[in-house]
Structures are given as structure tokens and as C-alpha cells.
Coordinates of C-alpha atoms in Angstrom, one line a residue:
Chain Q
X1 CA 169.5 5.7 62.6
X2 CA 166.3 7.2 63.8
X3 CA 166.5 5.1 66.9
X4 CA 170.1 6.2 67.5
X5 CA 169.1 9.9 67.3
X6 CA 166.2 9.3 69.6
X7 CA 168.5 7.8 72.2
X8 CA 170.8 10.5 71.9
X9 CA 168.2 13.4 72.2
X10 CA 166.7 11.5 75.3
X11 CA 170.2 11.2 76.9
X12 CA 170.8 15.1 76.1
X13 CA 167.5 15.9 77.7
X14 CA 168.3 13.6 80.5
X15 CA 171.6 15.4 81.1
X16 CA 169.9 18.8 80.9
X17 CA 167.4 17.8 83.5
X18 CA 170.1 16.3 86.0
X19 CA 171.6 18.0 89.0
X20 CA 175.1 17.7 87.1
X21 CA 173.6 20.3 84.8
X22 CA 171.0 22.2 86.7
X23 CA 172.9 22.9 89.8
X24 CA 175.9 24.7 88.4
X25 CA 173.7 26.6 85.9
X26 CA 171.2 27.6 88.6
X27 CA 173.9 28.5 90.9
X28 CA 175.6 30.7 88.2
X29 CA 172.3 32.4 87.5
X30 CA 171.5 33.2 91.1
X31 CA 174.8 34.5 91.9
X32 CA 174.9 36.8 88.9
X33 CA 171.4 37.9 88.4
X34 CA 171.4 40.7 90.9
X35 CA 172.8 43.3 88.5
X36 CA 170.2 42.5 85.9
X37 CA 167.4 44.9 86.0
X38 CA 164.5 45.6 83.6
X39 CA 165.9 48.9 82.3
X40 CA 166.0 49.3 78.6
X41 CA 169.7 49.8 78.4
X42 CA 172.0 47.0 79.0
X43 CA 175.0 47.3 81.3
X44 CA 178.5 46.5 80.0
X45 CA 178.7 43.9 82.8
X46 CA 175.9 41.9 81.2
X47 CA 178.3 41.0 78.2
X48 CA 181.0 39.8 80.7
X49 CA 178.5 37.7 82.5
X50 CA 177.1 36.3 79.3
X51 CA 180.7 35.5 78.4
X52 CA 181.2 33.6 81.6
X53 CA 178.0 31.8 81.1
X54 CA 179.1 30.6 77.7
X55 CA 182.2 29.3 79.1
X56 CA 180.2 27.4 81.8
X57 CA 177.9 25.8 79.5
X58 CA 180.7 24.9 76.9
X59 CA 182.6 23.2 79.8
X60 CA 179.6 21.3 80.9
X61 CA 178.4 20.2 77.6
X62 CA 182.0 19.1 76.6
X63 CA 182.4 16.9 79.6
X64 CA 179.0 15.5 79.0
X65 CA 179.6 14.7 75.5
X66 CA 183.0 13.1 76.2
X67 CA 181.4 11.1 79.0
X68 CA 178.7 9.8 76.9
X69 CA 180.8 9.4 73.9
X70 CA 178.8 11.4 71.3
X71 CA 180.5 13.9 69.1
X72 CA 179.3 17.3 67.9
X73 CA 177.8 16.1 64.8
X74 CA 175.4 13.6 66.7
X75 CA 174.7 16.2 69.2
X76 CA 173.6 18.6 66.3
X77 CA 171.8 15.9 64.6
X78 CA 169.9 14.9 67.8
X79 CA 169.0 18.4 68.5
X80 CA 167.7 19.4 65.2
X81 CA 165.5 16.2 64.9
X82 CA 161.6 16.7 65.2
X83 CA 161.7 14.9 68.4
X84 CA 163.8 17.6 70.2
X85 CA 161.7 20.3 68.7
X86 CA 158.7 19.3 71.0
X87 CA 157.3 21.8 73.4
X88 CA 158.7 20.2 76.7
X89 CA 162.2 19.8 75.3
X90 CA 162.4 23.3 74.0
X91 CA 162.2 24.6 77.6
X92 CA 164.9 22.2 78.5
X93 CA 167.0 23.4 75.8
X94 CA 166.6 27.2 76.6
X95 CA 169.5 27.6 79.0
X96 CA 171.7 26.1 76.1
X97 CA 170.3 28.5 73.6
X98 CA 170.9 31.4 75.7
X99 CA 174.6 31.1 75.2
X100 CA 174.2 32.1 71.7
X101 CA 171.3 34.6 72.2
X102 CA 172.2 37.4 74.3
X103 CA 168.5 38.6 74.5
X104 CA 167.4 35.3 75.7
X105 CA 170.1 35.1 78.3
X106 CA 169.2 38.6 79.5
X107 CA 165.5 37.8 80.0
X108 CA 166.3 34.6 81.9
X109 CA 168.6 36.5 84.3
X110 CA 166.0 39.4 84.7
X111 CA 163.4 36.8 85.4
X112 CA 165.7 35.0 87.9
X113 CA 166.3 38.3 89.7
X114 CA 162.7 39.0 89.9
X115 CA 162.1 35.6 91.3
X116 CA 164.6 36.1 94.0
X117 CA 163.1 39.6 94.8
X118 CA 159.8 38.0 95.1
X119 CA 161.1 35.2 97.2
X120 CA 162.6 37.8 99.5
X121 CA 159.4 39.7 99.7
X122 CA 157.5 36.6 100.6
X123 CA 160.0 35.9 103.4
X124 CA 159.6 39.4 104.9
X125 CA 155.8 38.9 105.0
X126 CA 156.2 35.4 106.6
X127 CA 158.4 36.8 109.2
X128 CA 156.5 39.9 109.9
X129 CA 153.1 38.6 109.5
X130 CA 152.3 41.4 106.9
X131 CA 154.2 43.5 104.4
X132 CA 155.2 47.0 105.7
X133 CA 153.2 50.1 105.0
X134 CA 155.6 51.2 102.4
X135 CA 154.9 48.1 100.4
X136 CA 151.2 48.6 100.4
X137 CA 150.6 52.1 99.3
X138 CA 153.8 52.4 97.1
X139 CA 154.2 56.1 97.3
X140 CA 157.8 57.3 97.1
X141 CA 158.3 59.2 100.3
X142 CA 162.2 58.7 100.5
X143 CA 163.4 62.3 100.4
X144 CA 160.6 63.4 102.7
X145 CA 161.7 60.8 105.2
X146 CA 165.2 61.8 104.9
X147 CA 164.3 65.4 105.7
X148 CA 162.4 64.2 108.7
X149 CA 165.3 62.3 109.8
X150 CA 167.6 65.3 109.6
X151 CA 165.0 67.2 111.7
X152 CA 164.9 64.4 114.3
X153 CA 168.6 64.3 114.5
X154 CA 169.0 68.0 114.9
X155 CA 166.3 67.9 117.6
X156 CA 168.2 65.1 119.4
X157 CA 171.3 67.0 119.3
X158 CA 169.8 70.3 120.6
X159 CA 168.2 68.4 123.5
X160 CA 171.4 66.5 124.5
X161 CA 173.0 70.0 124.6
X162 CA 170.4 71.5 126.7
X163 CA 170.5 68.4 129.0
X164 CA 174.3 68.7 129.2
X165 CA 174.1 72.4 130.0
X166 CA 171.7 71.8 132.8
X167 CA 173.9 69.1 134.1
X168 CA 176.8 71.3 134.2
X169 CA 174.9 74.0 135.7
X170 CA 173.9 71.6 138.5
X171 CA 177.6 70.4 138.9
X172 CA 178.7 74.0 139.2
X173 CA 176.1 74.8 141.8
X174 CA 177.0 71.6 143.5
X175 CA 180.8 72.4 143.6
X176 CA 180.0 75.7 145.1
X177 CA 177.9 74.4 147.7
X178 CA 180.6 72.0 148.7
X179 CA 183.3 74.3 148.2
X180 CA 185.8 72.1 146.6
X181 CA 186.6 74.6 143.7
X182 CA 190.4 74.8 144.1
X183 CA 192.1 77.7 142.6
X184 CA 195.2 75.5 142.0
X185 CA 193.9 74.0 138.8
X186 CA 194.3 75.8 135.6
X187 CA 190.8 75.0 134.1
X188 CA 189.2 76.3 137.2
X189 CA 190.8 79.6 136.9
X190 CA 188.5 80.1 134.0
X191 CA 184.9 81.5 134.4
X192 CA 183.0 78.8 136.3
X193 CA 180.2 78.1 133.7
X194 CA 182.7 77.7 131.0
X195 CA 185.4 75.5 132.6
X196 CA 184.0 72.2 131.9
X197 CA 182.8 72.9 128.4
X198 CA 186.3 74.0 127.8
X199 CA 187.8 70.9 129.3
X200 CA 185.6 68.8 127.1
X201 CA 186.8 70.6 124.1
X202 CA 190.5 70.2 125.1
X203 CA 189.8 66.3 125.8
X204 CA 188.8 66.0 122.1
X205 CA 191.7 67.7 120.6
X206 CA 194.5 66.6 122.9
X207 CA 193.5 63.4 124.8
X208 CA 197.0 62.9 126.4
X209 CA 197.2 66.4 127.7
X210 CA 193.7 66.0 129.2
X211 CA 194.4 62.8 130.8
X212 CA 197.2 64.3 132.8
X213 CA 195.0 67.2 133.8
X214 CA 192.2 64.7 134.6
X215 CA 194.3 62.7 137.0
X216 CA 195.8 65.7 138.7
X217 CA 192.3 66.9 139.3
X218 CA 191.4 63.5 140.5
X219 CA 194.2 63.4 143.1
X220 CA 193.4 66.8 144.2
X221 CA 189.8 66.1 144.7
X222 CA 189.4 62.8 146.2
X223 CA 186.5 64.0 148.1
X224 CA 184.6 64.9 145.0
X225 CA 181.4 62.9 144.5
X226 CA 181.6 59.7 142.2
X227 CA 179.8 60.9 139.4
X228 CA 182.2 63.9 139.1
X229 CA 185.0 61.5 139.4
X230 CA 184.1 59.2 136.8
X231 CA 183.5 62.0 134.4
X232 CA 186.9 63.1 134.7
X233 CA 188.4 59.9 134.2
X234 CA 186.7 58.9 131.2
X235 CA 188.9 61.1 129.1
X236 CA 191.9 59.2 130.3
X237 CA 190.6 55.9 128.9
X238 CA 190.2 57.6 125.6
X239 CA 193.5 57.3 123.9
X240 CA 193.8 53.7 123.8
X241 CA 190.3 53.4 122.7
X242 CA 191.0 55.8 120.0
X243 CA 193.2 53.3 118.1
X244 CA 191.2 50.2 119.0
X245 CA 187.6 51.3 118.7
X246 CA 187.3 52.7 115.3
X247 CA 188.0 49.9 112.9
X248 CA 186.4 47.1 114.9
X249 CA 183.3 49.1 115.5
X250 CA 183.0 49.8 111.9
X251 CA 183.0 46.3 111.1
X252 CA 180.6 45.2 113.7
X253 CA 178.2 48.0 112.8
X254 CA 178.1 47.1 109.2
X255 CA 177.5 43.5 109.9
X256 CA 174.6 44.3 112.3
X257 CA 173.0 47.1 110.4
X258 CA 170.4 45.0 108.3
X259 CA 169.3 42.8 111.2
X260 CA 168.5 45.7 113.3
X261 CA 166.1 46.9 110.8
X262 CA 164.1 43.8 111.1
X263 CA 162.9 44.6 114.6
X264 CA 162.5 48.3 114.3
X265 CA 160.4 48.7 117.4
X266 CA 163.0 47.3 119.6
X267 CA 165.7 49.0 118.0
X268 CA 164.1 52.4 118.4
X269 CA 164.0 51.8 122.0
X270 CA 167.9 52.3 122.1
X271 CA 168.1 55.8 121.4
X272 CA 166.2 56.7 124.6
X273 CA 168.5 54.7 126.9
X274 CA 171.6 56.8 127.1
X275 CA 169.3 60.0 127.6
X276 CA 167.7 58.3 130.5
X277 CA 170.7 57.5 132.5
X278 CA 172.0 61.1 131.9
X279 CA 174.9 61.0 134.0
X280 CA 177.5 63.5 133.3
X281 CA 179.2 61.2 131.3
X282 CA 176.7 60.4 128.8
X283 CA 175.7 64.2 128.5
X284 CA 179.2 65.0 127.9
X285 CA 179.6 62.7 125.1
X286 CA 176.3 63.9 123.7
X287 CA 177.4 67.4 123.8
X288 CA 180.5 66.4 121.9
X289 CA 178.5 64.9 119.1
X290 CA 176.4 67.9 119.0
X291 CA 179.4 70.0 118.8
X292 CA 180.9 67.9 115.9
X293 CA 177.8 67.3 114.0
X294 CA 176.3 70.7 114.2
X295 CA 179.6 72.1 113.2
X296 CA 180.3 73.5 116.8
X297 CA 178.1 76.1 118.5
X298 CA 178.5 78.4 121.3
X299 CA 181.8 77.5 123.2
X300 CA 183.6 77.3 119.8
X301 CA 183.9 81.0 119.5
X302 CA 185.6 81.2 122.9
X303 CA 188.2 78.8 122.0
X304 CA 191.6 79.8 120.8
X305 CA 192.7 79.8 117.1
X306 CA 194.6 76.8 117.5
X307 CA 191.9 75.0 119.3
X308 CA 189.3 76.0 116.8
X309 CA 191.4 74.6 113.9
X310 CA 191.8 71.3 115.7
X311 CA 188.2 71.0 116.2
X312 CA 187.5 71.7 112.6
X313 CA 189.9 69.1 111.7
X314 CA 188.2 66.7 114.0
X315 CA 184.9 67.6 112.6
X316 CA 186.0 67.1 109.1
X317 CA 187.5 63.8 110.0
X318 CA 184.4 62.5 111.7
X319 CA 182.5 63.5 108.7
X320 CA 184.6 61.5 106.5
X321 CA 184.3 58.5 108.7
X322 CA 180.6 58.8 108.8
X323 CA 180.5 59.0 105.0
X324 CA 182.7 55.9 104.8
X325 CA 180.2 54.1 107.0
X326 CA 177.4 55.0 104.8
X327 CA 179.3 53.9 101.8
X328 CA 180.2 50.6 103.7
X329 CA 176.5 50.2 104.6
X330 CA 175.3 50.8 101.1
X331 CA 177.7 48.1 99.9
X332 CA 176.7 45.7 102.2
X333 CA 173.0 46.0 101.9
X334 CA 172.4 44.6 98.2
X335 CA 174.3 41.4 99.2
X336 CA 172.1 40.9 102.2
X337 CA 169.2 41.2 100.2
X338 CA 169.7 37.8 98.6
X339 CA 167.6 35.1 100.2
X340 CA 170.3 33.1 101.8
X341 CA 171.4 35.9 104.1
X342 CA 168.0 37.0 104.7
X343 CA 166.8 34.1 107.1
X344 CA 170.2 33.8 108.8
X345 CA 170.4 37.1 110.4
X346 CA 167.4 38.2 112.5
X347 CA 167.6 36.5 115.9
X348 CA 171.0 37.9 117.2
X349 CA 170.0 41.3 116.1
X350 CA 168.2 42.9 119.1
X351 CA 170.5 42.0 121.7
X352 CA 173.7 42.9 119.9
X353 CA 172.4 46.2 118.5
X354 CA 171.4 47.4 122.0
X355 CA 174.7 46.2 123.3
X356 CA 176.8 48.1 121.0
X357 CA 175.6 51.6 121.8
X358 CA 175.8 51.0 125.6
X359 CA 179.3 50.1 125.3
X360 CA 180.2 53.1 123.2
X361 CA 178.8 55.6 125.6
X362 CA 181.8 55.8 127.7
X363 CA 184.5 56.2 125.0
X364 CA 182.3 57.9 122.6
X365 CA 184.2 61.1 122.9
X366 CA 186.7 59.4 120.8
X367 CA 184.3 58.4 118.1
X368 CA 181.6 60.9 118.2
X369 CA 179.8 60.2 114.9
X370 CA 179.0 56.7 116.0
X371 CA 176.8 57.0 119.2
X372 CA 174.7 59.7 117.8
X373 CA 174.1 57.8 114.5
X374 CA 173.9 54.6 116.6
X375 CA 171.1 55.8 119.1
X376 CA 169.4 58.6 117.4
X377 CA 169.7 58.2 113.7
X378 CA 170.6 54.6 112.7
X379 CA 167.5 52.7 113.2
X380 CA 165.3 55.2 111.4
X381 CA 167.8 55.7 108.7
X382 CA 167.9 52.1 107.9
X383 CA 164.3 51.7 107.9
X384 CA 164.1 54.5 105.5
X385 CA 166.6 52.7 103.2
X386 CA 165.1 49.4 103.6
X387 CA 161.6 51.0 102.7
X388 CA 163.0 52.2 99.6
X389 CA 164.6 48.9 98.8
X390 CA 161.2 47.2 99.7
X391 CA 159.3 49.3 97.4
X392 CA 161.6 48.6 94.5
X393 CA 161.2 45.0 95.2
X394 CA 157.5 45.5 95.2
X395 CA 157.5 47.2 91.8
X396 CA 159.6 44.3 90.4
X397 CA 157.2 41.9 92.0
X398 CA 154.3 43.3 90.5
X399 CA 155.9 43.4 87.0
X400 CA 157.0 39.7 87.4
X401 CA 153.2 38.9 88.3
X402 CA 152.1 40.8 85.4
X403 CA 154.4 38.9 83.2
X404 CA 153.4 35.5 84.7
X405 CA 149.7 36.2 84.1
X406 CA 150.3 37.3 80.7
X407 CA 151.9 34.1 79.9
Chain P
X1 CA 190.2 24.8 72.3
X2 CA 189.3 27.6 70.1
X3 CA 188.2 25.2 67.3
X4 CA 186.3 23.0 69.6
X5 CA 184.5 26.1 70.8
X6 CA 183.7 27.3 67.5
X7 CA 182.5 24.0 66.6
X8 CA 180.2 23.9 69.6
X9 CA 178.8 27.3 69.2
X10 CA 178.0 26.8 65.6
X11 CA 176.2 23.8 66.7
X12 CA 174.2 25.8 69.2
X13 CA 173.7 28.6 66.5
X14 CA 172.2 26.2 64.4
X15 CA 169.9 24.8 66.9
X16 CA 167.9 27.9 66.8
X17 CA 166.9 26.9 63.2
X18 CA 166.3 30.3 62.1
X19 CA 164.3 30.3 58.9
X20 CA 164.6 34.0 58.3
X21 CA 167.9 35.6 57.6
X22 CA 169.4 37.2 60.6
X23 CA 172.1 40.0 60.6
X24 CA 174.3 41.2 63.4
X25 CA 174.9 44.8 63.0
X26 CA 177.0 46.9 65.3
X27 CA 176.4 50.6 65.6
X28 CA 179.3 52.6 66.6
X29 CA 180.6 56.1 66.7
X30 CA 181.7 59.0 69.0
X31 CA 179.5 60.0 71.9
X32 CA 176.8 62.4 70.7
X33 CA 176.9 61.2 67.2
X34 CA 173.3 60.0 67.3
X35 CA 173.7 56.1 67.6
X36 CA 170.8 55.6 70.0
X37 CA 168.7 58.1 68.1
X38 CA 169.3 56.3 64.9
X39 CA 168.6 52.9 66.6
X40 CA 165.3 54.2 67.9
X41 CA 164.5 55.6 64.6
X42 CA 165.1 52.2 62.9
X43 CA 162.9 50.7 65.6
X44 CA 160.1 53.4 65.0
X45 CA 160.5 54.5 68.6
X46 CA 160.3 57.9 70.2
X47 CA 163.5 59.8 69.7
X48 CA 162.9 62.7 72.1
X49 CA 163.9 61.0 75.4
X50 CA 167.4 59.9 74.8
X51 CA 170.2 60.1 77.2
X52 CA 173.9 59.4 76.8
X53 CA 174.2 55.6 76.6
X54 CA 176.4 54.2 79.6
X55 CA 176.2 50.6 78.4
X56 CA 174.6 49.3 75.4
X57 CA 171.2 48.9 73.5
X58 CA 170.0 46.0 71.4
X59 CA 167.0 46.2 69.0
X60 CA 165.8 43.6 66.6
X61 CA 164.5 45.3 63.5
X62 CA 162.6 43.5 60.7
X63 CA 163.7 45.0 57.4
X64 CA 163.4 43.7 53.7
X65 CA 162.6 40.3 55.2
X66 CA 165.5 40.2 57.3
X67 CA 166.0 40.3 61.0
X68 CA 168.5 42.9 61.9
X69 CA 170.0 42.5 65.3
X70 CA 171.3 46.0 66.0
X71 CA 173.8 46.6 68.7
X72 CA 174.2 50.1 69.7
X73 CA 177.2 50.7 72.1
X74 CA 177.9 53.8 74.1
X75 CA 180.5 56.1 72.4
X76 CA 182.0 57.9 75.4
X77 CA 185.7 57.6 75.5
X78 CA 185.9 55.3 78.5
X79 CA 183.5 52.9 77.0
X80 CA 185.2 52.8 73.5
X81 CA 187.6 50.3 74.9
X82 CA 184.8 47.9 75.2
X83 CA 183.8 48.2 71.6
X84 CA 186.0 45.3 70.6
X85 CA 184.1 43.0 72.7
X86 CA 181.1 43.3 70.6
X87 CA 182.7 42.9 67.1
X88 CA 182.7 39.2 66.9
X89 CA 180.5 37.6 64.2
X90 CA 179.4 41.0 63.0
X91 CA 177.8 41.1 59.6
X92 CA 177.7 44.8 59.2
X93 CA 179.3 47.9 60.8
X94 CA 177.2 51.1 61.1
X95 CA 179.4 54.2 61.9
X96 CA 177.6 57.2 62.9
X97 CA 179.4 60.7 62.5
X98 CA 178.0 64.1 64.0
X99 CA 178.4 66.0 60.7
X100 CA 178.2 69.3 62.5
X101 CA 181.0 68.6 64.9
X102 CA 183.8 69.4 62.7
X103 CA 186.2 69.9 65.8
X104 CA 186.0 66.0 66.2
X105 CA 186.2 64.8 62.7
X106 CA 189.9 63.9 63.2
X107 CA 189.0 61.9 66.6
X108 CA 186.2 60.2 64.8
X109 CA 188.4 59.2 61.7
X110 CA 190.9 57.8 64.1
X111 CA 188.4 55.5 65.8
X112 CA 187.0 54.4 62.5
X113 CA 190.2 53.4 61.2
X114 CA 191.2 51.4 64.2
X115 CA 187.9 49.7 63.8
X116 CA 188.6 49.0 60.3
X117 CA 191.8 47.3 61.4
X118 CA 190.3 45.0 63.9
X119 CA 190.6 41.4 63.0
X120 CA 187.0 40.6 63.9
X121 CA 185.8 43.1 61.2
X122 CA 187.9 41.9 58.5
X123 CA 186.0 42.4 55.3
X124 CA 182.9 43.4 57.1
X125 CA 181.0 46.1 55.1
X126 CA 180.8 49.5 56.5
X127 CA 177.8 51.9 56.2
X128 CA 178.6 55.5 57.5
X129 CA 175.8 57.7 58.3
X130 CA 176.7 61.4 58.0
X131 CA 174.2 62.3 60.7
X132 CA 172.7 65.6 61.8
X133 CA 172.2 67.0 58.3
X134 CA 169.2 68.8 59.7
X135 CA 171.7 71.3 61.3
X136 CA 172.9 74.3 59.3
X137 CA 176.4 73.7 60.1
X138 CA 176.5 70.2 59.0
X139 CA 179.2 69.1 56.4
X140 CA 178.1 67.4 53.3
X141 CA 178.5 63.5 53.2
X142 CA 181.0 63.9 50.3
X143 CA 183.3 66.2 52.5
X144 CA 183.3 63.8 55.2
X145 CA 184.1 60.8 52.9
X146 CA 186.9 62.7 51.5
X147 CA 188.2 63.5 55.1
X148 CA 187.9 59.9 56.2
X149 CA 189.8 58.7 52.9
X150 CA 187.0 56.2 52.3
X151 CA 188.2 55.8 48.7
X152 CA 191.3 54.1 50.1
X153 CA 189.2 51.2 51.4
X154 CA 189.9 48.3 49.0
X155 CA 189.2 45.3 51.3
X156 CA 185.3 45.8 51.9
X157 CA 182.2 47.4 50.7
X158 CA 181.4 50.8 52.0
X159 CA 178.8 53.5 51.8
X160 CA 178.3 56.9 53.2
X161 CA 174.9 58.2 53.6
X162 CA 173.7 61.7 54.7
X163 CA 170.9 61.5 57.1
X164 CA 169.1 63.0 60.1
X165 CA 168.4 60.4 62.8
X166 CA 166.0 62.9 64.5
X167 CA 163.7 63.4 61.5
X168 CA 164.5 60.0 59.9
X169 CA 165.5 61.4 56.6
X170 CA 168.1 59.2 54.6
X171 CA 167.9 56.4 57.3
X172 CA 165.8 54.3 55.0
X173 CA 168.3 54.9 52.1
X174 CA 171.0 53.5 54.2
X175 CA 169.0 50.5 55.2
X176 CA 168.1 49.9 51.5
X177 CA 172.0 49.8 50.8
X178 CA 172.4 47.2 53.3
X179 CA 169.7 44.9 52.0
X180 CA 171.0 45.3 48.4
X181 CA 174.5 44.5 49.5
X182 CA 173.2 41.4 51.5
X183 CA 171.0 40.2 48.5
X184 CA 174.0 40.5 46.2
X185 CA 176.2 38.9 48.5
X186 CA 174.2 35.8 49.6
X187 CA 173.1 35.1 46.0

């Protein structure tokens, strides 16, 4: 009988050490552990996950017992024998006992979560050579950085507007010199300095109307220099882009956000690009961003009531889109923090990240919230959020280390 | 299936080989009744930094040679639907009432009677804490007992105990009742 028991215990211990058991259990833990933090209070989802765990273990053990041909009595008998109480076997039995002991289960999950975080930290270190500063000094500068980011954004918007105004002034001057300003065009009948700004506003609110105006103008002024021409045709391209651009862009953006962070130096080069090739086109889109983001500045007052309203609606819509994007990004980030995703991402990042903003410069009038956040804001913003995340990881890691050492 | 499950888990339960007596206690009541404060008081922890519970807390408290595993589950209306997931294998229900919140006596009574009808709590003894007795507007325990119709409970042991979870007054009396009841039952 004693021999019999010993055999059963050995078999059970063998099973608990075999991949048949360890793989599904480890899989389960790795997949579900991310919500387990070291807060005092338990989340209601813990219970649900514990329940799922019970079901998994139950299924595995039942299959095993059936396969080996032992019944529950034998199982119990074997497990309560002194042989099974030895130190080494206790550890093996822990995942089984966790089905009945929520606290034990919780601590297993919390530990697993910390292990994953630690692993992620190590991977960051390996890839970047060293941990970022934010992981070294451990001061929470989140809100400060956020404010800084806002200041930078405002500065960027201001500058882009100035640049645009300058560009426009040059154009007006140029037109006067060449003498192509025709009186037949409705837009040109307005005060000269205003006309293009006005046109830009109209483009946003009613793309179709503008496109006809633009083509008319294009026909009338075939002698106009190419930059001018290009600038006028860009709005015509808008309307189809409007439909196509938004959803696809949003998807690709979100997918790429994290990788972009990994190479902050490269990514930060992106914002300057559009400004350097400050053709009228780029400046135009920048201005519109500026108007949208800054809640519409000077020319706004000079618009008609209907246009103002349209603009405001537009601004509201854009803000909503931006918020949605933020939410999406936030959602994506925790997932990407898991180690499987981390190593997969980095290589394609720099190219695609730079590629996206370039493409959007032209049709950006349609989707103004994007280029700005793309070029000016995004890389910084991500690094900020990432920093916060990393910091949290660091804390966890420290705690884990402490625990390990204590043990 | 159900039976197999029960069998297997009773096996696992026995695996733990607990020498000391372990009790599973569920601590329920409306939001702001003082459940978490009571829990912390039982565990001799600081009761000054308590915020509304969004999930649940567990503490293991040693009392009278027993190990009490006390589960305190949030009492906000939207969480109450989760209560029944925590009732299985419960040895004792502690129900906490804010004795000064007269406007919600009816509501708390409804919740209690729903719990009493739960299959998983069939025959499970109830200890009711008439909490917040430190407040001047608190109703006495006898009045609350009457309002809750406790005297109509025939299928289980029950006890109502006036207390103040903040000061700790009366809490130990309640715990004494638990140990007395358990000692009587198990012997």
C-alpha cells in the first residue's frame, strides 16, 4: 500500500512538472496576470480570473486522473502522505492549492506580473544599452512634462502661423509684381492680405465649393508659378481623402505609436521636416491646424456667422477625433508592454513613422488634428507616457527585488 | 459534473491540511456602512485612511484560536450584483448597518432579506453590526432589529450587536458571539 501511494505521488508530481501541466498553467498566468497589481484592494475581476483558473486546473487534473487511472481517493491519499509533504513537492503543488486559496492565487499572479515587468525592463536595457533617465532618478515629473508639452505645442502652432503669414505676404507681393491678380475672381475682390486666409477657411468648411473655385482659378491663371498652382489644387484633392484618410490613418497611427518611442532621437527629427520645406502647401496646413487647435484666431472674427459656426463644429469634431485617438493609444499601450510584443516591433518603426507624416502633409487640411500631433507633439507625448510606464515598472521591479531578497 | 467538481475541490481543500480551524466570513452591507473600517479594526489596522471600496478586501484574522478569513466586498449599488459570487462556502455572514442613516433602513433591509434567501447562505448564521453608535443620531440596535424583523428568522442563528467600527467599541463583543456560536456548533 505504501509503495502504491509512493507511485501515485511520484506520478502526480511528474505530471505537475510535465509540459502538459506547466504550459497551459503558465500560459494562463501570463495572459491574465497583467491586471494583478500590489494594491491592497482586490479588483472584482480577480475573482473571475480565479474562477477561470479553477476550471482550468480542474479540467487538467481530471484528464490526468482518467489517463493514469487513479481516482480521487487515491489522489487525496497520495497527496496527504508524508512523502508529498516534502519541501520540493510543496512547491510543485502550489499551483494546485491556489485553486482553493484566493490569497495564494493572488500572490502567484502578482509575482508573475512583476516577473514580466522585470523582464520588460531588462529587455529595454538590453536594447538601449542603459535604462532611460526616468528610470534612474525615479522622480515623478509627469504633469510637469505634460505642461511643457503643451507649451511646445503652442509654440509650434504660433510659429507655423507666423511662417504662413510671411509666406502669404510674399505671395501677395509676388502677385502684385507679376500683375496677375484678376478682378473676376470672387475671392480676389476681398482685401488682398485677407483673401487667401479666407480661402483656406472656406476650404475647410466646404471642400466641394472650394474645389470648383480652385479649378476656376487654376484655369484662369495658367501663368501662375507652380507653387501657387499646387497650393490651389490641393484642396481639390481633399474631398475623397476625407473619407479614406481618417479611419486608415487612425489604425496605422495606433499600431505604430509605441515603436516610434523606442527611437526617440530619430522620431524627433520628424517635426522639423515639414517646416523646412515650407512651401505654401505645408504652411497652409499648419495654419489650419493652428486655427483648429488654438480655437481659431484672428481671421475667425472676420468670417460670417455661418462660417464661424462651421468652423467651430469642425474644431469640435477634430477635438473628438483627437480624444478618440488618445483613448485608442492608451488602450494599445498596456498590451504592447507584454514581452512578446516588445521585441517584435522596433525595426520598422523609424521609416514608417517618418513616412506617415510626410504623406499627410498634403491632405492634412482634411484631418488637421493629425499632422500637428504627428510632427510636433506625438514623439514627445509618447516618450512622456512611456516614461511614466517605465517608472511604474521600476517601482514594481524594486519591490520584486526586495521580495526576492527577503526570501 | 457538479459532483465531480465538489469532490475534487474537497480533495484540494484537504490537501492544505489545516490544523487550526478556519472560517470564511463575508462582510456585507450598503455603501458607507463601515465594512472596510470594521475589517481594518478587526485586523488592528489604521482606520483613518479608508476610501470607498471598488472591489473587495480580504484579511485573515486570528481570533479565539481560529483563523477568520474575512471578505469585505464593496457595497455600492453597482457592485452589489457581485455579492452572490462570494457567498459559496461561507461559514458566517456579517452584515453592517449605518445606524444613523435612517433614510436607507428600508434599502438595507431589502438587501439583507435578499441575502437571507440566497441558496448559498442557507442556514448560515448572521451577525448584524448596528454600526456608527458613536454618532448622536444613531438608532439603538433594538430598534433596528425590530425594523429588520430579525425575530422572524427561524432557520438560523442571528445576533445584532451595537458597535462603532471607528472606535472599536462593541466589535469584540460581536467576535465573542462568533466564537461562542462556533464552539457550540462544532462540539
